[in-house]
Structures are given as C-alpha cells and as structure tokens.
C-alpha cells in the first residue's frame, strides 16, 4: 500500500497532504495521538492549520502554511 504525498503552492500558501491506508488491525495499536497534537501545535504557532480526516480504511492529514521567504534558504551554512 502506498503513501500519497501531495504538495501545492496556491495564493501564498503551501499545502502538504499525506494520505495512507489504515492497518486492518489498527485497534491493537495503542496511541494517544501525541504526535498529531504536536504537529498541530507547531503548525498553528507558525500561522498555519491542520486538517485531519479519517474513516475505517483511510487516514489523511493536510498541513497548510503561509509561504514565507527565508534569506538562508538555499545557502550553505
């Protein structure tokens, strides 16, 4: 099963979407969603948002961030 990653740049925003199929026996895996809460907090602190959708067979997360210019981007440090 493939993980699908989509990146879009639209009207000054960057959208990253990650989609995956859920395991058939995911109920056996203990999770407190700490990783997702951490991602949401970090993205929101940087002016973005997180949208999570899931059903019985699929999980999808979309991260939206405002596009910014970084003076160090692409430079060797």
Short mmCIF file of C-alpha atoms in Angstrom, two decimals:
data_model
loop_
_atom_site.label_atom_id
_atom_site.label_comp_id
_atom_site.label_asym_id
_atom_site.label_seq_id
_atom_site.Cartn_x
_atom_site.Cartn_y
_atom_site.Cartn_z
CA UNK A 1 0.00 0.00 0.00
CA UNK A 2 1.32 3.40 -0.97
CA UNK A 3 1.57 6.62 0.96
CA UNK A 4 0.49 9.55 -1.21
CA UNK A 5 2.15 12.92 -0.57
CA UNK A 6 0.89 15.99 -2.41
CA UNK A 7 2.41 19.47 -2.21
CA UNK A 8 0.67 22.54 -3.64
CA UNK A 9 1.60 26.22 -3.71
CA UNK A 10 -1.53 28.34 -4.12
CA UNK A 11 -2.14 32.04 -3.45
CA UNK A 12 0.69 32.44 -0.96
CA UNK A 13 0.00 29.20 0.91
CA UNK A 14 1.78 25.85 0.90
CA UNK A 15 -0.44 22.78 1.25
CA UNK A 16 1.06 19.39 2.13
CA UNK A 17 -1.32 16.43 2.14
CA UNK A 18 -0.35 12.94 3.26
CA UNK A 19 -2.75 10.05 2.69
CA UNK A 20 -2.40 6.46 3.78
CA UNK A 21 -4.48 3.32 4.19
CA UNK A 22 -5.09 2.21 7.75
CA UNK A 23 -3.97 -1.18 9.01
CA UNK A 24 -6.68 -3.78 9.26
CA UNK A 25 -5.84 -4.37 12.91
CA UNK A 26 -5.10 -0.80 14.00
CA UNK A 27 -7.30 -1.24 17.09
CA UNK A 28 -4.48 -3.36 18.56
CA UNK A 29 -2.04 -0.42 18.45
CA UNK A 30 -2.05 1.90 21.46
CA UNK A 31 -1.97 5.58 20.53
CA UNK A 32 -2.53 8.79 22.44
CA UNK A 33 -2.21 10.98 19.28
CA UNK A 34 0.69 12.91 20.86
CA UNK A 35 2.48 13.18 17.52
CA UNK A 36 -0.57 14.65 15.79
CA UNK A 37 -1.16 17.11 18.64
CA UNK A 38 2.48 18.21 18.43
CA UNK A 39 2.26 18.76 14.66
CA UNK A 40 -0.96 20.76 15.09
CA UNK A 41 0.59 22.96 17.79
CA UNK A 42 3.77 23.65 15.78
CA UNK A 43 1.87 24.43 12.57
CA UNK A 44 -0.59 26.75 14.34
CA UNK A 45 2.27 28.61 16.05
CA UNK A 46 3.59 29.36 12.57
CA UNK A 47 0.28 30.73 11.27
CA UNK A 48 -0.96 27.54 9.62
CA UNK A 49 -3.63 24.93 10.14
CA UNK A 50 -4.01 21.15 10.21
CA UNK A 51 -6.98 19.22 8.85
CA UNK A 52 -7.23 15.52 9.67
CA UNK A 53 -9.73 13.22 8.01
CA UNK A 54 -10.14 9.53 8.55
CA UNK A 55 -12.57 6.73 8.09
CA UNK A 56 -12.40 2.97 8.58
CA UNK A 57 -9.84 2.42 5.80
CA UNK A 58 -8.07 5.76 5.16
CA UNK A 59 -6.15 8.45 7.04
CA UNK A 60 -5.37 11.90 5.61
CA UNK A 61 -3.67 14.97 7.07
CA UNK A 62 -3.40 18.33 5.31
CA UNK A 63 -0.96 20.91 6.63
CA UNK A 64 -1.45 24.49 5.40
CA UNK A 65 1.25 27.11 5.99
CA UNK A 66 1.66 30.66 4.74
CA UNK A 67 4.51 30.94 2.26
CA UNK A 68 7.44 32.98 3.52
CA UNK A 69 10.81 33.93 2.11
CA UNK A 70 13.85 32.86 4.07
CA UNK A 71 17.14 34.64 3.48
CA UNK A 72 19.05 31.48 4.43
CA UNK A 73 17.07 29.14 2.18
CA UNK A 74 19.37 27.51 -0.33
CA UNK A 75 22.56 28.90 1.19
CA UNK A 76 25.34 26.72 2.53
CA UNK A 77 25.79 27.19 6.24
#
